[in-house]
Coordinates of C-alpha atoms and ligand atoms in Angstrom, one line a residue:
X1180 CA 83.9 126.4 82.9
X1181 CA 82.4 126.1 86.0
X1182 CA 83.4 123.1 89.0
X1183 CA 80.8 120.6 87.8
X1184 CA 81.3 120.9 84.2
X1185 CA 84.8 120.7 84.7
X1186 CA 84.6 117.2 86.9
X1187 CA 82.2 115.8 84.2
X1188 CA 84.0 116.8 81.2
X1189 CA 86.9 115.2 83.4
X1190 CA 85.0 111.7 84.1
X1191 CA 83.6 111.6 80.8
X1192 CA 87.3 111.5 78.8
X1193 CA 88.4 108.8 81.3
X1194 CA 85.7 106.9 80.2
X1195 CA 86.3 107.3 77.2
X1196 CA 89.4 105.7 77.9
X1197 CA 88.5 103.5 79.7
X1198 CA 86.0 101.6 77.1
X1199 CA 89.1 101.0 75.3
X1200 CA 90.9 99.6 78.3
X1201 CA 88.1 96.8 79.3
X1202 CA 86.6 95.7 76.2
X1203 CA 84.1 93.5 77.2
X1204 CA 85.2 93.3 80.9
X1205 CA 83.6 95.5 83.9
X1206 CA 85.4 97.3 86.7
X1207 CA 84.5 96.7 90.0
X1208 CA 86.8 98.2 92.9
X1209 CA 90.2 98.9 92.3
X1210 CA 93.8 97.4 93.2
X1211 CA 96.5 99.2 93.3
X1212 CA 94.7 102.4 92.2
X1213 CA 93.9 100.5 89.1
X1214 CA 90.3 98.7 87.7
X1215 CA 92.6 97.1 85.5
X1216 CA 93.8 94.8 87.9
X1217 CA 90.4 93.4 88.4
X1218 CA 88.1 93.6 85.8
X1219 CA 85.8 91.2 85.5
X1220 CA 83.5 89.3 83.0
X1221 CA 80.0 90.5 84.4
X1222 CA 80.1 88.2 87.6
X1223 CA 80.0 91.2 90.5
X1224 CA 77.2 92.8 92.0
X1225 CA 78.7 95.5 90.9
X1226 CA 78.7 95.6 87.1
X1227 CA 75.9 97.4 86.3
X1228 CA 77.7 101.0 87.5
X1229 CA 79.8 100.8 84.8
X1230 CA 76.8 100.3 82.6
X1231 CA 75.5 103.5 84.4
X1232 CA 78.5 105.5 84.0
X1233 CA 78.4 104.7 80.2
X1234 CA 74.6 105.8 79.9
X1235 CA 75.3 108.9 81.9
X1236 CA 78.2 110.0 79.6
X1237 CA 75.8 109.1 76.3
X1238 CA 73.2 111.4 77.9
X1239 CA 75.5 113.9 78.9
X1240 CA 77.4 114.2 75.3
X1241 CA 75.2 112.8 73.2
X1242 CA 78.1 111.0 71.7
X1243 CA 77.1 107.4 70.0
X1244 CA 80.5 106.1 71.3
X1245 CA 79.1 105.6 75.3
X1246 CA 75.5 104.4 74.1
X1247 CA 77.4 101.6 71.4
X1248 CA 79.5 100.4 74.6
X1249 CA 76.4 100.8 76.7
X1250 CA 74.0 98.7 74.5
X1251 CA 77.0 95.9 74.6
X1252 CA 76.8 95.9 78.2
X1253 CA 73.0 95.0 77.9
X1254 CA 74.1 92.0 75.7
X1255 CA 76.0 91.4 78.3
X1256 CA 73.5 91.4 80.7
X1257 CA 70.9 89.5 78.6
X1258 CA 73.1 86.4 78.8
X1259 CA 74.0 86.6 82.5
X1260 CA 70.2 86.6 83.1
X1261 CA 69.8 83.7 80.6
X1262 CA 72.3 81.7 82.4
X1263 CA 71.4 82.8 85.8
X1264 CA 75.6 83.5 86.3
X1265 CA 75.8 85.1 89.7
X1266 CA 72.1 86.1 90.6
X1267 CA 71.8 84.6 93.3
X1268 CA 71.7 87.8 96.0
X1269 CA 69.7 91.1 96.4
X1270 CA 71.4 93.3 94.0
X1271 CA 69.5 92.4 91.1
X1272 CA 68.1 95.6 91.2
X1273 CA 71.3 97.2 91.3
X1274 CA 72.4 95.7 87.6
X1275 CA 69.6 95.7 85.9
X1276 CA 68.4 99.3 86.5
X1277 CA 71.3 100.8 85.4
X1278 CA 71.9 98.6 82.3
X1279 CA 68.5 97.2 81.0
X1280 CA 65.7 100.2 83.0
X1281 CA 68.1 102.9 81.4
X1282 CA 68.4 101.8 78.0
X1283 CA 64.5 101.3 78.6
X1284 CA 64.7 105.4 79.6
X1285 CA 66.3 106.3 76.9
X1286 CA 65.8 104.8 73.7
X1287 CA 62.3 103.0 74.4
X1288 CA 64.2 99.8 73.8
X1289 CA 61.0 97.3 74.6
X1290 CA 63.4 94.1 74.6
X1291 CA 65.2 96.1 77.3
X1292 CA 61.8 96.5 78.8
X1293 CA 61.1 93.1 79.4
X1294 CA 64.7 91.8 80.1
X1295 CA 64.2 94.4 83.1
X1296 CA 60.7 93.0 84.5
X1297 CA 62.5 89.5 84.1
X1298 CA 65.0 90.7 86.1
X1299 CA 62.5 91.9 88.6
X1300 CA 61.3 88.2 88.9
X1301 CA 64.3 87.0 89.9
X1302 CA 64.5 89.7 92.6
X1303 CA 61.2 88.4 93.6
X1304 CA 62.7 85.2 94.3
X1305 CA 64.8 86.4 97.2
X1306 CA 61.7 86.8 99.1
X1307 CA 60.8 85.2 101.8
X1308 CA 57.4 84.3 103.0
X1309 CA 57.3 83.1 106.5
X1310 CA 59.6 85.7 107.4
X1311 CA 58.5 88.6 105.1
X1312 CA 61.3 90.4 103.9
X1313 CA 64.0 90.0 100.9
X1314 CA 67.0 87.7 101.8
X1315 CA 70.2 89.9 100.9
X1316 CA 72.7 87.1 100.3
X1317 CA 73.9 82.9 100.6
X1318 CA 70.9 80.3 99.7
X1319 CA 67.4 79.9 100.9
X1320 CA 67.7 78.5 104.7
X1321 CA 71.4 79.3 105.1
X1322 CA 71.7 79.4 109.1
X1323 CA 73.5 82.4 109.3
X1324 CA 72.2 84.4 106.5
X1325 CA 68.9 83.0 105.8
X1326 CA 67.3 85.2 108.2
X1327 CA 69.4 88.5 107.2
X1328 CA 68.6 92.1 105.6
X1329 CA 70.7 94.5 104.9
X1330 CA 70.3 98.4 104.6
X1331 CA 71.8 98.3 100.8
X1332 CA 69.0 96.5 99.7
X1333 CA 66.6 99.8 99.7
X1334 CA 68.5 100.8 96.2
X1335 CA 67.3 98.0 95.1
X1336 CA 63.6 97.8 95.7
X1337 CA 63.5 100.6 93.1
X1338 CA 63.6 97.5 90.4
X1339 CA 60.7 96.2 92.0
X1340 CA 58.4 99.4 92.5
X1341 CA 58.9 100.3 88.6
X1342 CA 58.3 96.7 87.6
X1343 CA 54.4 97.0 89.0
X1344 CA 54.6 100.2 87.2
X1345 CA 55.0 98.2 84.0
X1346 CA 53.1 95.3 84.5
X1347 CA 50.0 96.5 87.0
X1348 CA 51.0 93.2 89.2
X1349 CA 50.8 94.4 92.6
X1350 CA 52.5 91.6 94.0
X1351 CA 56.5 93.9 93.4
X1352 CA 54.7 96.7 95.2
X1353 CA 53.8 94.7 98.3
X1354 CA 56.8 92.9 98.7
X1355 CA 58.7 96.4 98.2
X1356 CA 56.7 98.0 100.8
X1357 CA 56.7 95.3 103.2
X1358 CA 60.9 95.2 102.9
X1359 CA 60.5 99.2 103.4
X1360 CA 58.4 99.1 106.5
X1361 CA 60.5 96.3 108.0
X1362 CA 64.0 98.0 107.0
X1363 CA 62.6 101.6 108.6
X1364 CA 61.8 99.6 111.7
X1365 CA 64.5 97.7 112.3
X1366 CA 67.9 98.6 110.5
X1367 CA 66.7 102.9 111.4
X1368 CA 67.7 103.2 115.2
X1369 CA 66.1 105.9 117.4
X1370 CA 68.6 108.4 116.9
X1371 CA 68.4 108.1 113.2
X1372 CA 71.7 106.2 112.7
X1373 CA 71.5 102.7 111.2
X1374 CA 72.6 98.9 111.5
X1375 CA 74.5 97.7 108.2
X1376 CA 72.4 94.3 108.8
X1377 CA 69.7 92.9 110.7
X1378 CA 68.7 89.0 111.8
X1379 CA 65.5 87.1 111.9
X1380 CA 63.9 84.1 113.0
X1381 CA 63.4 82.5 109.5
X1382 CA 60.4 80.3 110.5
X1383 CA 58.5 83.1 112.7
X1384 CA 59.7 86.3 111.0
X1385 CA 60.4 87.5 114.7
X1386 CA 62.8 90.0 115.3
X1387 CA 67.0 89.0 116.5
X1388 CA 69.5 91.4 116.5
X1389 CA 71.3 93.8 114.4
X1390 CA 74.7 93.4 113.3
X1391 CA 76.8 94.5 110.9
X1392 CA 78.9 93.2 107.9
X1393 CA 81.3 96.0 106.4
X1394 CA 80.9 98.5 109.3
X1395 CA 83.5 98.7 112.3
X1396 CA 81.3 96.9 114.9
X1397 CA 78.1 95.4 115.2
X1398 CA 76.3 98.9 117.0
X1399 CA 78.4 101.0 114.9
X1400 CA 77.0 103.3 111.5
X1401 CA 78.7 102.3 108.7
X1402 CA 78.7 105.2 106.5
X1403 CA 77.7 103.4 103.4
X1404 CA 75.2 102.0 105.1
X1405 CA 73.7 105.5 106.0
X1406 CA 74.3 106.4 102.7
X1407 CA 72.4 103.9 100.6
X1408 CA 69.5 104.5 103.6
X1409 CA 69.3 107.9 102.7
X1410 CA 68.8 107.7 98.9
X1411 CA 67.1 104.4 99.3
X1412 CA 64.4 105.9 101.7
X1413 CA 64.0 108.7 99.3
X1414 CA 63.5 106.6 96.6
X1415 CA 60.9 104.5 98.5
X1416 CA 59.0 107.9 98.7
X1417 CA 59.0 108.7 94.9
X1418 CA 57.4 105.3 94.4
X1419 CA 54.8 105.1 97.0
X1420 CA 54.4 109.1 98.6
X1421 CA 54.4 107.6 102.4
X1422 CA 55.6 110.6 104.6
X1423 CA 57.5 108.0 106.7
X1424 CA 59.9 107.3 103.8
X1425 CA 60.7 110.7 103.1
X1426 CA 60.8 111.6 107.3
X1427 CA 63.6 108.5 107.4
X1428 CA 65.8 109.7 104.3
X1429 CA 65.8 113.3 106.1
X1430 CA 66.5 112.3 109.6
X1431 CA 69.3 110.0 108.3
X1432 CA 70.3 112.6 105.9
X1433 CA 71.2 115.1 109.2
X1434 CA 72.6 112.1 110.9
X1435 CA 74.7 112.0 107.7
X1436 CA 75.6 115.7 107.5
X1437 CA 76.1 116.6 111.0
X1438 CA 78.8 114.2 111.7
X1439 CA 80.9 115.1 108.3
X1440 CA 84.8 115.8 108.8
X1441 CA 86.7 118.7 108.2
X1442 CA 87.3 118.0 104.1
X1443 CA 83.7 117.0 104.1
X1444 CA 83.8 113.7 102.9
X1445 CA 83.4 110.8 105.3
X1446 CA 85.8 108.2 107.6
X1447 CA 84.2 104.9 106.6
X1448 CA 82.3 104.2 109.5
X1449 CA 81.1 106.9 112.0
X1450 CA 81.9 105.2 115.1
X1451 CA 85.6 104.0 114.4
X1452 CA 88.4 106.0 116.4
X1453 CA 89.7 108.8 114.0
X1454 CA 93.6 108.3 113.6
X1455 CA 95.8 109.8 110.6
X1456 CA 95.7 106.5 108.7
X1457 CA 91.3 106.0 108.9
X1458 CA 90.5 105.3 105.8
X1459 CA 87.7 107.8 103.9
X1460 CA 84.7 106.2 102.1
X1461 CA 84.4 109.1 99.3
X1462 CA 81.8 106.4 98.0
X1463 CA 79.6 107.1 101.0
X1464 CA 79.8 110.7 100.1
X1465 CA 79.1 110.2 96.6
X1466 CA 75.8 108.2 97.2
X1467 CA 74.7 110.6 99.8
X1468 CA 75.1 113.7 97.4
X1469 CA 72.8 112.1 94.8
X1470 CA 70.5 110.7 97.1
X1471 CA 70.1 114.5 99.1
X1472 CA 69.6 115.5 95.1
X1473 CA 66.4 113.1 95.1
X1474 CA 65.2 113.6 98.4
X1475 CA 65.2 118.1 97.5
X1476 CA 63.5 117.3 94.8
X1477 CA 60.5 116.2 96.9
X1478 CA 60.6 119.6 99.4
X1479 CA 58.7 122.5 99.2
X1480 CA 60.5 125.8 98.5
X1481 CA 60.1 126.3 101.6
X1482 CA 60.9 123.7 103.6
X1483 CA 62.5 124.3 106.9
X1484 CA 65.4 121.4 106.1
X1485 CA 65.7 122.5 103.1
X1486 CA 68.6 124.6 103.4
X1487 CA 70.5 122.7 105.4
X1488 CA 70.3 119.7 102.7
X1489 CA 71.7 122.4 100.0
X1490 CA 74.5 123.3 102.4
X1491 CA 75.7 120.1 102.7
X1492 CA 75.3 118.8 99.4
X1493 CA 77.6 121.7 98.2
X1494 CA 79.8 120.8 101.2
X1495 CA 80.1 117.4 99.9
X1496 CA 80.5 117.7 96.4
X1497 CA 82.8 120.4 96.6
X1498 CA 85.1 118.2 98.8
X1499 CA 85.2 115.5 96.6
X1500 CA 85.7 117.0 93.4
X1501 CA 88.3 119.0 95.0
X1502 CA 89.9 116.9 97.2
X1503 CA 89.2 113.6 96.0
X1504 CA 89.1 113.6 92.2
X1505 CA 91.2 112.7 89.6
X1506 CA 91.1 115.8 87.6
X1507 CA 94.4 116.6 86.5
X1508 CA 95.5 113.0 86.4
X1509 CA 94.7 111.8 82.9
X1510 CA 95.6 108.4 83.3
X1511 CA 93.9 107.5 86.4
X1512 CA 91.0 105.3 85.7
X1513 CA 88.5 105.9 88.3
X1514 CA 86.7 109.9 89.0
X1515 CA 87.3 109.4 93.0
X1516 CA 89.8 108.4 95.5
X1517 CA 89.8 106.8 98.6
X1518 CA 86.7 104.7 98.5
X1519 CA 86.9 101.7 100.7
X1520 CA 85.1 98.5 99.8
X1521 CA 85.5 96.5 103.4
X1522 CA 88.3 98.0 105.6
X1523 CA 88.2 95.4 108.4
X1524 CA 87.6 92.7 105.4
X1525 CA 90.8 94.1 104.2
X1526 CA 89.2 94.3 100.1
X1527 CA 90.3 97.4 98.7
X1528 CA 90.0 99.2 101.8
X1529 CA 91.3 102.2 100.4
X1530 CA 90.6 102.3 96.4
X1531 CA 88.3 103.3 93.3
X1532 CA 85.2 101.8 93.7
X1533 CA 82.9 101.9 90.6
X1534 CA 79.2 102.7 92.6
X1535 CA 81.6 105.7 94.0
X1536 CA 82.1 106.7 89.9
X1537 CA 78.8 105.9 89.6
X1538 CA 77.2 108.6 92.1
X1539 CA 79.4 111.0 91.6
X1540 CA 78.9 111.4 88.2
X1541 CA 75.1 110.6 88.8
X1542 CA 75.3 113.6 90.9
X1543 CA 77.0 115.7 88.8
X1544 CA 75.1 115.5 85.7
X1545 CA 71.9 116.2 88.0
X1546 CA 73.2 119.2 89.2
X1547 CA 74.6 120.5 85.8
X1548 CA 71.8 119.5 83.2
X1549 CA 69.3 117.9 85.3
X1550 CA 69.8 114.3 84.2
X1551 CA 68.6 112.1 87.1
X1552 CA 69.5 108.4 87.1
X1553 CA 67.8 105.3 86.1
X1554 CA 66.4 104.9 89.4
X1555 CA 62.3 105.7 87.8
X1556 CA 60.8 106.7 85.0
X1557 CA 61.7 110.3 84.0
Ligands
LIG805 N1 76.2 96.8 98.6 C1 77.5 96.3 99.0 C2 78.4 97.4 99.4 O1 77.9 98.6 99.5 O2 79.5 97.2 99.7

């Protein structure tokens, strides 16, 4: 069996498990090396990986179990939209493509269908007029974070690209595309390195100051940051073809690649002082992997970064599933070590994190069978 058939065969018997272990509950990062310690009942921004993971394995085996669990997850997610529990930040786009968009992919669900474009609206709500970009998190005129984007929200205007796909209402497109422009501009730096956050005037829309939440310091690259940049950007490209997008994802991409440690999977932030207790992000190196996946898939044969993307990809991938996985530990719950969720926030600097799963897998399947994620239409 070859290394990527081995590390999904791997993830796919630990969720197995796993569905067992947390019912109706959803993991999110773990404590203590363990989801189980804080599961939770579909409050995070985080619980639509797990619905991901589950889809992924049903795709990947074909075994009714996953899909079963998966379609209870989009009950699941039906009622937290109903109620509007927890939706009030950016990562809409994040739970319901992975949940509601996939079971859309995959078994033409059309209730799923519209539970997704719903979802979309209520993304739509985070934006903001007079300033002209999606608020990431806190209420509608919140001083301090009223005026703020933040780099993660490129995965999520995926959700908003497909939805004027579905419904022809160009009014998701613009908004998308505006968010894009204005994320390339600002939270991009010149030497292709990026700000985890980014402030502005919330009457005028004019531009304040970068900053950064998770990352080590305010000018410093958090390498999640980077990360969701560089699949984000690429995913901007699928839906829209503007060379810029794909231009950014690359540039950030070598950003990404040339600065990766000797086991190949990166420190948490790319400016913190290396010591032998830094904490890794394999999460980091996770989304990168599937987002380089995406962003070959839109070179030429040919292309002159082409080869450097493939080297680093393997690079990656081969560091994590053979320095960071959990193959050979049956009773671990999570695929990858050494994620870290907010090292100077001190939450689970140095755990599973489920969007670390998530990629990983994402990645793997890709690279085995060709099954991309729920990220657009197939
Ligand atoms: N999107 C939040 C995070 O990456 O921690």
């Amino acid at each position: 069996m070859g290394l990527w058939q081995q590390a999904i065969e791997d993830a796919v018997e630990k969720t197995r498990k796993n569905i067992e272990r947390y019912g109706d509950l959803f993991p999110h990062v773990g404590e203590g090396g363990k989801y189980s310690n804080m599961l939770n009942p579909n409050t995070d921004w985080t619980d639509g990986f797990w619905s991901g993971i589950l889809w992924l394995c049903y795709e990947y085996s074909k075994d009714e179990a996953f899909a079963q669990a998966a379609r209870r997850t989009v009950d699941s997610f039906r009622v937290r939209l109903e109620q509007h529990s927890h939706l009030d930040h950016h990562d809409i786009g994040f739970l319901y493509s992975l949940s509601s968009k996939a079971q859309w992919m995959i078994e033409g669900d059309e209730a799923a269908k519209q539970l997704t474009i719903q979802a979309a609206d209520v993304l739509m709500k985070r934006w903001r007029e007079k300033g002209q970009y999606i608020q990431a998190w806190g209420p509608e005129g919140d001083p301090v974070n009223g005026g703020r984007i933040i780099i993660d929200c490129m995965m999520n205007l995926p959700l908003l690209y497909w939805a004027y796909e579905q419904t022809g209402n160009e009014k998701y497109k613009e908004v998308a595309v505006i968010h894009a422009d204005k994320s390339r501009r600002f939270l991009v730096r010149g030497d292709d390195s990026s700000y985890h956050t980014f402030y502005f005037d919330q009457e005028t829309g004019e531009s304040i100051r970068g900053g950064t939440h998770q990352g080590f310091m305010d000018g410093s690259t958090w390498t999640r940051g980077q990360a969701w940049g560089i699949y984000g950007f690429a995913l901007s490209y699928h839906y829209t073809k503007n060379p810029l997008y794909l231009e950014t994802s690359l540039r950030m991409a070598r950003y990404f690649l040339e600065r990766l440690p000797e086991d190949n999977v990166v420190y948490w932030d790319f400016n913190v002082p290396i010591t032998a207790t830094t904490e890794r992000d394999s999460s980091a190196s996770a989304i990168t992997s599937a987002g380089i996946l995406e962003l070959l898939s839109h070179l030429d044969a040919n292309h002159p970064e082409r080869a450097f993307l493939e080297d680093g990809l393997k690079r990656s991938m081969e560091g994590l599933v053979r320095g960071y996985a959990t193959i050979g530990k049956p009773d671990a719950e999570g695929f990858i070590e050494h994620g870290s969720y907010s090292v100077r926030g001190g939450a689970a600097p140095d755990d599973f994190m489920i969007w670390g799963d998530y990629y990983y897998l994402e990645a793997l399947v890709r690279m085995e069978k060709n099954i991309k994620g729920y990220w657009y239409e197939r």
